[in-house]
Short mmCIF file of C-alpha atoms and ligand atoms in Angstrom, two decimals:
data_model
loop_
_atom_site.label_atom_id
_atom_site.label_comp_id
_atom_site.label_asym_id
_atom_site.label_seq_id
_atom_site.Cartn_x
_atom_site.Cartn_y
_atom_site.Cartn_z
CA MET A 137 27.66 -11.66 56.62
CA SER A 138 28.34 -13.00 53.14
CA VAL A 139 31.00 -15.56 52.30
CA LYS A 140 34.20 -13.95 50.95
CA ILE A 141 35.87 -15.51 47.94
CA GLY A 142 39.40 -14.43 47.07
CA VAL A 143 40.45 -14.27 43.45
CA PRO A 144 44.24 -14.02 42.96
CA ARG A 145 45.13 -11.39 40.36
CA GLY A 146 47.33 -13.59 38.22
CA MET A 147 47.38 -16.06 35.31
CA TYR A 148 43.97 -15.80 33.57
CA PHE A 149 42.55 -13.16 35.93
CA TYR A 150 42.42 -10.51 33.18
CA LYS A 151 40.77 -12.97 30.82
CA PHE A 152 37.88 -14.19 32.95
CA TYR A 153 37.45 -11.92 35.97
CA PRO A 154 34.18 -10.28 34.78
CA PHE A 155 32.50 -13.70 34.48
CA THR A 156 33.90 -14.87 37.82
CA LYS A 157 32.87 -11.76 39.69
CA ARG A 158 29.36 -11.57 38.33
CA PHE A 159 28.67 -15.29 38.75
CA LEU A 160 29.80 -15.44 42.37
CA THR A 161 28.19 -12.12 43.29
CA GLU A 162 24.84 -13.29 41.87
CA LEU A 163 25.09 -16.28 44.23
CA GLY A 164 25.30 -13.95 47.20
CA THR A 165 29.04 -14.13 47.88
CA GLU A 166 31.49 -11.26 48.16
CA VAL A 167 34.31 -11.41 45.62
CA VAL A 168 37.66 -10.11 46.82
CA PRO A 169 40.34 -9.71 44.13
CA SER A 170 43.92 -9.19 45.25
CA PRO A 171 45.34 -5.75 44.37
CA PRO A 172 47.54 -5.14 41.32
CA THR A 173 50.95 -6.78 41.72
CA ASN A 174 53.46 -4.82 43.78
CA LYS A 175 56.92 -5.53 45.17
CA GLU A 176 55.58 -7.14 48.33
CA ILE A 177 53.40 -9.55 46.33
CA LEU A 178 56.21 -10.41 43.90
CA ASP A 179 58.63 -11.03 46.80
CA MET A 180 56.11 -13.28 48.54
CA GLY A 181 55.58 -15.20 45.29
CA SER A 182 59.31 -15.69 44.77
CA ARG A 183 59.70 -16.83 48.38
CA TYR A 184 56.89 -19.38 48.43
CA CYS A 185 56.96 -20.76 44.89
CA ILE A 186 59.45 -23.33 43.63
CA ASP A 187 62.51 -21.69 42.01
CA ASP A 188 62.15 -23.03 38.51
CA ALA A 189 58.55 -21.91 37.95
CA CYS A 190 57.90 -19.14 35.43
CA LEU A 191 57.33 -15.56 36.59
CA PRO A 192 53.50 -15.55 36.22
CA VAL A 193 53.23 -18.66 38.41
CA LYS A 194 55.45 -17.07 41.07
CA VAL A 195 53.40 -13.88 40.98
CA TYR A 196 50.23 -15.97 41.36
CA HIS A 197 51.62 -17.54 44.55
CA GLY A 198 52.23 -14.04 45.93
CA HIS A 199 48.60 -13.08 45.28
CA ALA A 200 47.35 -16.28 46.96
CA GLU A 201 49.55 -15.56 49.98
CA TYR A 202 48.23 -11.97 50.11
CA LEU A 203 44.61 -13.11 50.13
CA LYS A 204 44.75 -16.18 52.33
CA ASP A 205 43.91 -14.52 55.68
CA LYS A 206 41.31 -12.15 54.24
CA VAL A 207 38.81 -14.58 52.71
CA ASP A 208 36.79 -17.76 53.42
CA TYR A 209 37.63 -19.41 50.10
CA LEU A 210 40.30 -19.02 47.43
CA LEU A 211 39.26 -19.58 43.84
CA ILE A 212 42.06 -21.44 42.05
CA PRO A 213 40.44 -23.38 39.20
CA ARG A 214 42.29 -26.20 37.54
CA LEU A 215 42.23 -25.08 33.91
CA THR A 216 43.03 -28.03 31.68
CA SER A 217 41.36 -26.98 28.45
CA ILE A 218 39.33 -23.86 27.65
CA VAL A 219 38.86 -24.53 23.93
CA PRO A 220 37.70 -27.87 22.47
CA LYS A 221 40.59 -29.98 21.10
CA GLU A 222 43.19 -27.70 22.68
CA TYR A 223 45.06 -27.70 25.97
CA ILE A 224 46.60 -24.81 27.81
CA CYS A 225 49.97 -24.78 29.47
CA PRO A 226 50.20 -27.60 32.06
CA LYS A 227 51.09 -25.01 34.71
CA PHE A 228 47.41 -23.97 34.73
CA GLY A 229 46.36 -27.54 35.47
CA GLY A 230 48.85 -27.91 38.31
CA LEU A 231 48.19 -24.52 39.88
CA PRO A 232 45.90 -25.65 42.77
CA GLU A 233 48.44 -28.31 43.84
CA MET A 234 51.40 -25.95 43.46
CA VAL A 235 49.73 -23.35 45.68
CA LYS A 236 48.42 -25.94 48.16
CA TYR A 237 51.86 -27.38 48.81
CA SER A 238 53.77 -24.09 48.78
CA VAL A 239 51.54 -21.67 50.69
CA SER A 240 50.63 -22.71 54.24
CA GLU A 241 47.39 -22.13 56.16
CA LEU A 242 45.23 -21.60 53.12
CA PRO A 243 41.47 -21.16 53.42
CA LYS A 244 39.24 -23.68 51.60
CA LEU A 245 40.10 -23.90 47.91
CA ILE A 246 37.62 -23.85 45.04
CA ASP A 247 39.75 -25.89 42.67
CA VAL A 248 37.13 -27.11 40.23
CA GLU A 249 38.51 -28.47 36.98
CA VAL A 250 37.59 -26.84 33.66
CA ASN A 251 38.26 -29.29 30.87
CA MET A 252 36.56 -28.52 27.58
CA TYR A 253 38.89 -30.68 25.50
CA LYS A 254 36.18 -33.18 24.53
CA ASN A 255 33.09 -31.12 24.98
CA ARG A 256 32.07 -27.54 25.74
CA ARG A 257 29.35 -28.91 28.03
CA ASP A 258 31.97 -29.87 30.59
CA LEU A 259 32.19 -26.18 31.42
CA ILE A 260 28.52 -26.29 32.51
CA ASN A 261 29.30 -29.12 34.93
CA SER A 262 32.17 -27.09 36.42
CA ILE A 263 29.90 -24.06 36.82
CA LEU A 264 27.21 -26.19 38.48
CA LYS A 265 29.77 -27.68 40.83
CA VAL A 266 30.94 -24.25 42.02
CA GLY A 267 27.40 -22.85 42.16
CA SER A 268 26.13 -25.76 44.28
CA MET A 269 28.64 -24.83 46.99
CA PHE A 270 26.55 -21.69 47.60
CA THR A 271 22.99 -22.58 46.61
CA LYS A 272 20.99 -25.76 46.12
CA ASN A 273 18.78 -24.06 43.53
CA PRO A 274 19.97 -25.04 40.01
CA TYR A 275 17.81 -22.32 38.40
CA ARG A 276 19.60 -19.68 40.47
CA ILE A 277 22.94 -21.07 39.30
CA LYS A 278 21.79 -20.99 35.69
CA ARG A 279 20.54 -17.41 35.99
CA ALA A 280 23.84 -16.36 37.59
CA ALA A 281 25.83 -18.08 34.82
CA ASP A 282 23.72 -16.41 32.10
CA LYS A 283 24.26 -12.96 33.60
CA ALA A 284 27.97 -13.67 34.03
CA ALA A 285 28.28 -14.78 30.40
CA ARG A 286 26.65 -11.51 29.26
CA GLU A 287 29.03 -9.52 31.45
CA GLN A 288 32.00 -11.39 29.99
CA LYS A 289 30.78 -10.67 26.45
CA ILE A 290 30.55 -6.94 27.15
CA TYR A 291 34.10 -7.05 28.57
CA ASP A 292 35.52 -9.01 25.62
CA ASN A 293 33.89 -6.58 23.19
CA SER A 294 35.34 -3.59 25.02
CA LEU A 295 38.85 -5.10 24.78
CA LEU A 296 38.26 -5.80 21.10
CA LYS A 297 37.55 -2.08 20.64
CA GLY A 298 40.85 -1.17 22.31
CA GLU A 299 39.90 -0.59 25.93
CA LEU A 300 42.23 -1.91 28.61
CA PRO A 301 41.15 -4.35 31.35
CA CYS A 302 42.15 -1.88 34.08
CA LYS A 303 39.37 0.48 32.92
CA TYR A 304 36.69 -2.18 33.24
CA ILE A 305 38.02 -3.85 36.37
CA ASP A 306 39.58 -1.04 38.40
CA GLY A 307 38.24 2.15 36.79
CA THR A 308 41.77 3.33 35.92
CA ASP A 309 43.16 3.94 32.44
CA VAL A 310 46.20 4.77 30.35
CA THR A 311 46.05 7.95 28.25
CA LYS A 312 46.76 6.48 24.85
CA SER A 313 48.53 8.25 22.05
CA ASN A 314 46.39 8.98 18.98
CA SER A 315 49.26 9.39 16.57
CA GLY A 316 52.79 8.09 16.14
CA PRO A 317 54.18 4.68 15.17
CA LEU A 318 52.03 1.61 15.78
CA VAL A 319 53.61 -1.26 17.70
CA GLY A 320 52.08 -4.72 17.89
CA ILE A 321 52.59 -6.42 21.25
CA ALA A 322 52.28 -10.20 21.12
CA THR A 323 52.16 -11.82 24.55
CA HIS A 324 49.92 -13.37 27.20
CA SER A 325 47.38 -11.35 29.16
CA TYR A 326 49.15 -12.07 32.48
CA LEU A 327 52.31 -10.33 31.24
CA LEU A 328 50.62 -7.61 29.23
CA TYR A 329 48.18 -6.30 31.85
CA ASP A 330 50.31 -6.74 34.95
CA ASN A 331 51.92 -3.31 35.03
CA PHE A 332 54.33 -4.20 37.78
CA ILE A 333 55.98 -7.12 36.05
CA ASN A 334 56.00 -5.46 32.61
CA MET A 335 57.44 -2.21 34.03
CA ASN A 336 54.41 -0.16 32.97
CA LEU A 337 55.01 -0.94 29.33
CA LEU A 338 51.73 0.45 27.96
CA GLU A 339 52.11 3.73 29.83
CA LYS A 340 55.73 4.06 28.71
CA LEU A 341 54.76 3.55 25.08
CA SER A 342 51.89 6.02 25.34
CA ASN A 343 54.10 8.66 26.98
CA ARG A 344 56.59 8.22 24.15
CA GLY A 345 53.83 8.87 21.56
CA ILE A 346 53.56 5.25 20.43
CA ARG A 347 50.27 3.53 19.63
CA PHE A 348 49.83 -0.18 20.28
CA LEU A 349 47.84 -3.11 18.97
CA LEU A 350 47.21 -5.93 21.46
CA PRO A 351 46.15 -9.56 20.93
CA GLU A 352 42.78 -8.90 22.62
CA MET A 353 42.06 -6.34 19.89
CA LEU A 354 42.05 -9.10 17.26
CA GLU A 355 39.02 -11.24 16.40
CA LYS A 356 39.48 -14.94 17.21
CA LYS A 357 38.83 -15.81 13.56
CA VAL A 358 41.80 -13.65 12.48
CA ILE A 359 44.09 -15.57 14.84
CA GLU A 360 42.69 -18.92 13.63
CA GLU A 361 43.18 -17.88 10.01
CA LYS A 362 46.82 -16.88 10.54
CA CYS A 363 47.53 -20.21 12.25
CA GLN A 364 46.39 -22.08 9.12
CA ILE A 365 49.92 -21.55 7.85
CA LEU A 366 51.21 -24.06 10.44
CA GLU A 367 51.85 -27.58 9.18
CA LYS A 368 50.12 -29.09 12.20
CA ARG A 369 47.21 -27.80 14.24
CA MET A 370 48.54 -25.98 17.30
CA PHE A 371 47.01 -27.76 20.29
CA TRP A 372 48.10 -25.26 22.95
CA SER A 373 45.59 -22.40 23.10
CA SER A 374 48.07 -19.87 24.47
CA SER A 375 50.62 -20.67 21.75
CA LYS A 376 48.00 -20.46 19.05
CA ASP A 377 46.95 -16.99 20.23
CA LEU A 378 50.57 -15.87 20.40
CA ILE A 379 51.54 -17.18 16.98
CA GLY A 380 48.33 -16.03 15.27
CA SER A 381 48.55 -12.51 16.65
CA ALA A 382 52.30 -12.16 15.94
CA LEU A 383 51.84 -13.32 12.34
CA TYR A 384 48.97 -10.89 11.84
CA MET A 385 51.11 -8.07 13.24
CA MET A 386 53.98 -8.98 10.92
CA GLU A 387 51.79 -9.06 7.83
CA ASN A 388 49.80 -5.91 8.58
CA LYS A 389 51.51 -3.01 6.79
CA LYS A 390 50.17 -0.44 9.26
CA ILE A 391 52.17 -1.99 12.10
CA ASP A 392 55.67 -0.57 12.39
CA GLY A 393 57.28 -3.07 14.76
CA ILE A 394 56.55 -6.11 16.92
CA LEU A 395 57.38 -6.51 20.56
CA MET A 396 57.08 -9.88 22.24
CA LEU A 397 57.02 -10.22 26.01
CA THR A 398 57.88 -13.61 27.40
CA SER A 399 58.70 -15.09 30.75
CA PHE A 400 62.10 -16.57 31.53
CA GLY A 401 61.91 -20.35 31.50
CA CYS A 402 58.69 -20.61 29.50
CA GLY A 403 59.13 -23.68 27.29
CA ILE A 404 55.93 -23.08 25.34
CA ASP A 405 56.93 -19.53 24.43
CA SER A 406 60.42 -20.51 23.35
CA LEU A 407 58.90 -22.91 20.84
CA SER A 408 56.28 -20.38 19.68
CA ILE A 409 58.79 -17.55 19.32
CA ASP A 410 61.09 -19.76 17.29
CA LEU A 411 58.21 -20.66 14.98
CA ILE A 412 57.20 -17.00 14.63
CA GLN A 413 60.74 -15.98 13.72
CA ARG A 414 61.06 -18.74 11.14
CA LEU A 415 57.65 -18.13 9.60
CA GLY A 416 57.51 -14.39 9.47
CA ARG A 417 60.42 -12.37 10.72
CA LYS A 418 62.71 -12.83 7.72
CA LYS A 419 59.84 -12.40 5.30
CA TYR A 420 58.51 -9.11 6.65
CA HIS A 421 61.72 -7.36 7.81
CA LYS A 422 60.07 -5.38 10.57
CA PRO A 423 61.71 -4.23 13.80
CA PHE A 424 61.13 -7.17 16.13
CA MET A 425 62.19 -7.60 19.73
CA VAL A 426 61.68 -10.27 22.36
CA MET A 427 61.82 -8.97 25.95
CA THR A 428 62.21 -11.66 28.59
CA LEU A 429 60.83 -10.92 32.04
CA ASP A 430 61.71 -12.49 35.35
CA GLU A 431 61.65 -11.38 38.98
CA HIS A 432 65.10 -9.77 38.58
CA THR A 433 64.23 -7.64 35.54
CA GLY A 434 65.10 -4.05 36.39
CA ASP A 435 63.58 -0.84 35.07
CA ALA A 436 66.89 0.52 33.69
CA ASN A 437 67.67 -2.62 31.74
CA PHE A 438 64.11 -2.85 30.41
CA ASN A 439 64.05 0.82 29.39
CA THR A 440 67.35 0.57 27.52
CA ARG A 441 66.13 -2.34 25.43
CA LEU A 442 62.77 -0.69 24.82
CA GLU A 443 64.43 2.55 23.72
CA ALA A 444 66.72 0.64 21.33
CA PHE A 445 63.67 -0.99 19.76
CA LEU A 446 61.79 2.31 19.44
CA ASP A 447 64.88 4.03 17.97
CA LEU A 448 64.98 1.33 15.33
CA ILE A 449 61.37 2.09 14.42
CA ASP A 450 62.11 5.83 14.33
CA ARG A 451 65.10 5.26 12.04
CA ARG A 452 63.08 3.04 9.71
CA GLN A 453 60.38 5.70 9.50
CA ALA A 454 62.94 8.45 8.85
CA ASN A 455 64.32 6.43 5.94
S1 SF4 B 92 52.77 -20.49 29.04
FE1 SF4 B 92 54.81 -20.10 29.88
S2 SF4 B 92 54.59 -18.20 31.04
FE2 SF4 B 92 52.54 -19.03 30.72
S3 SF4 B 92 52.12 -20.26 32.53
FE3 SF4 B 92 52.96 -21.64 31.00
S4 SF4 B 92 55.18 -21.70 31.41
FE4 SF4 B 92 54.32 -19.92 32.48
#
């Protein structure tokens, strides 16, 4: 019987799952992702996680709790830096400890650190460390990593072309609208692709005849170029992606409005959103709305705000 490795469906799951799955499967393990977030998972996350954590971290705890009795290992990497000379939010670095001390009776954790701040090669060491838990053959680990990198590339390219992660990962999809206003959605993947916590935003927009442009549909070089406007280099990767994509969406004349999803209590986002508003909002005069999500966000409240934003776009177009 093969070793089962649980992968909680939260934080950077939608960014790196294809690599993770292929790499671990090639090493002979069985990869078990938790299901899409639901009420039970969110409730468990809110119960076990500390109160003042952001929503995505709470949700992550719920997924870890869901998986803990079903697998031999839980993969909770300590992500410190995934781009040279940049850090990501410190919550990613503290995630293994947060889960370890909040969720009881966990299986063994794979909490390898990924820190590419100084050197991309550090990623190779992290991969070797995880691989050597399941095979002593370094060539097998290298082959598995190569195949996983190819799988990840195919996935990234499909998102760039407008496909949604759910199609690649779960075989489900949203029937997108081919006409109608185009809305840019600037946010993080863990808010954008978690349909439970974002109240099925993409489906709601599609049903209302709205098209959308997402950060994953933009080339990295476009985001980098837009961030050149900043006086200082942005050293948080997630902020850089947010600011670069929002500025692109503001400048692009084909985009009729910008929606930003953020999590209550996210310090990094509050800084980024303030910068975005100062740099672009007044200049481009487009409908712009920030929707803040937390575990108490209700469908009715969310829908009312969304409708108000879409009405604004409709009125602008009518004029
Ligand atoms: S960037 Fe904000 S929402 Fe994301 S993990 Fe950090 S605190 Fe939470």
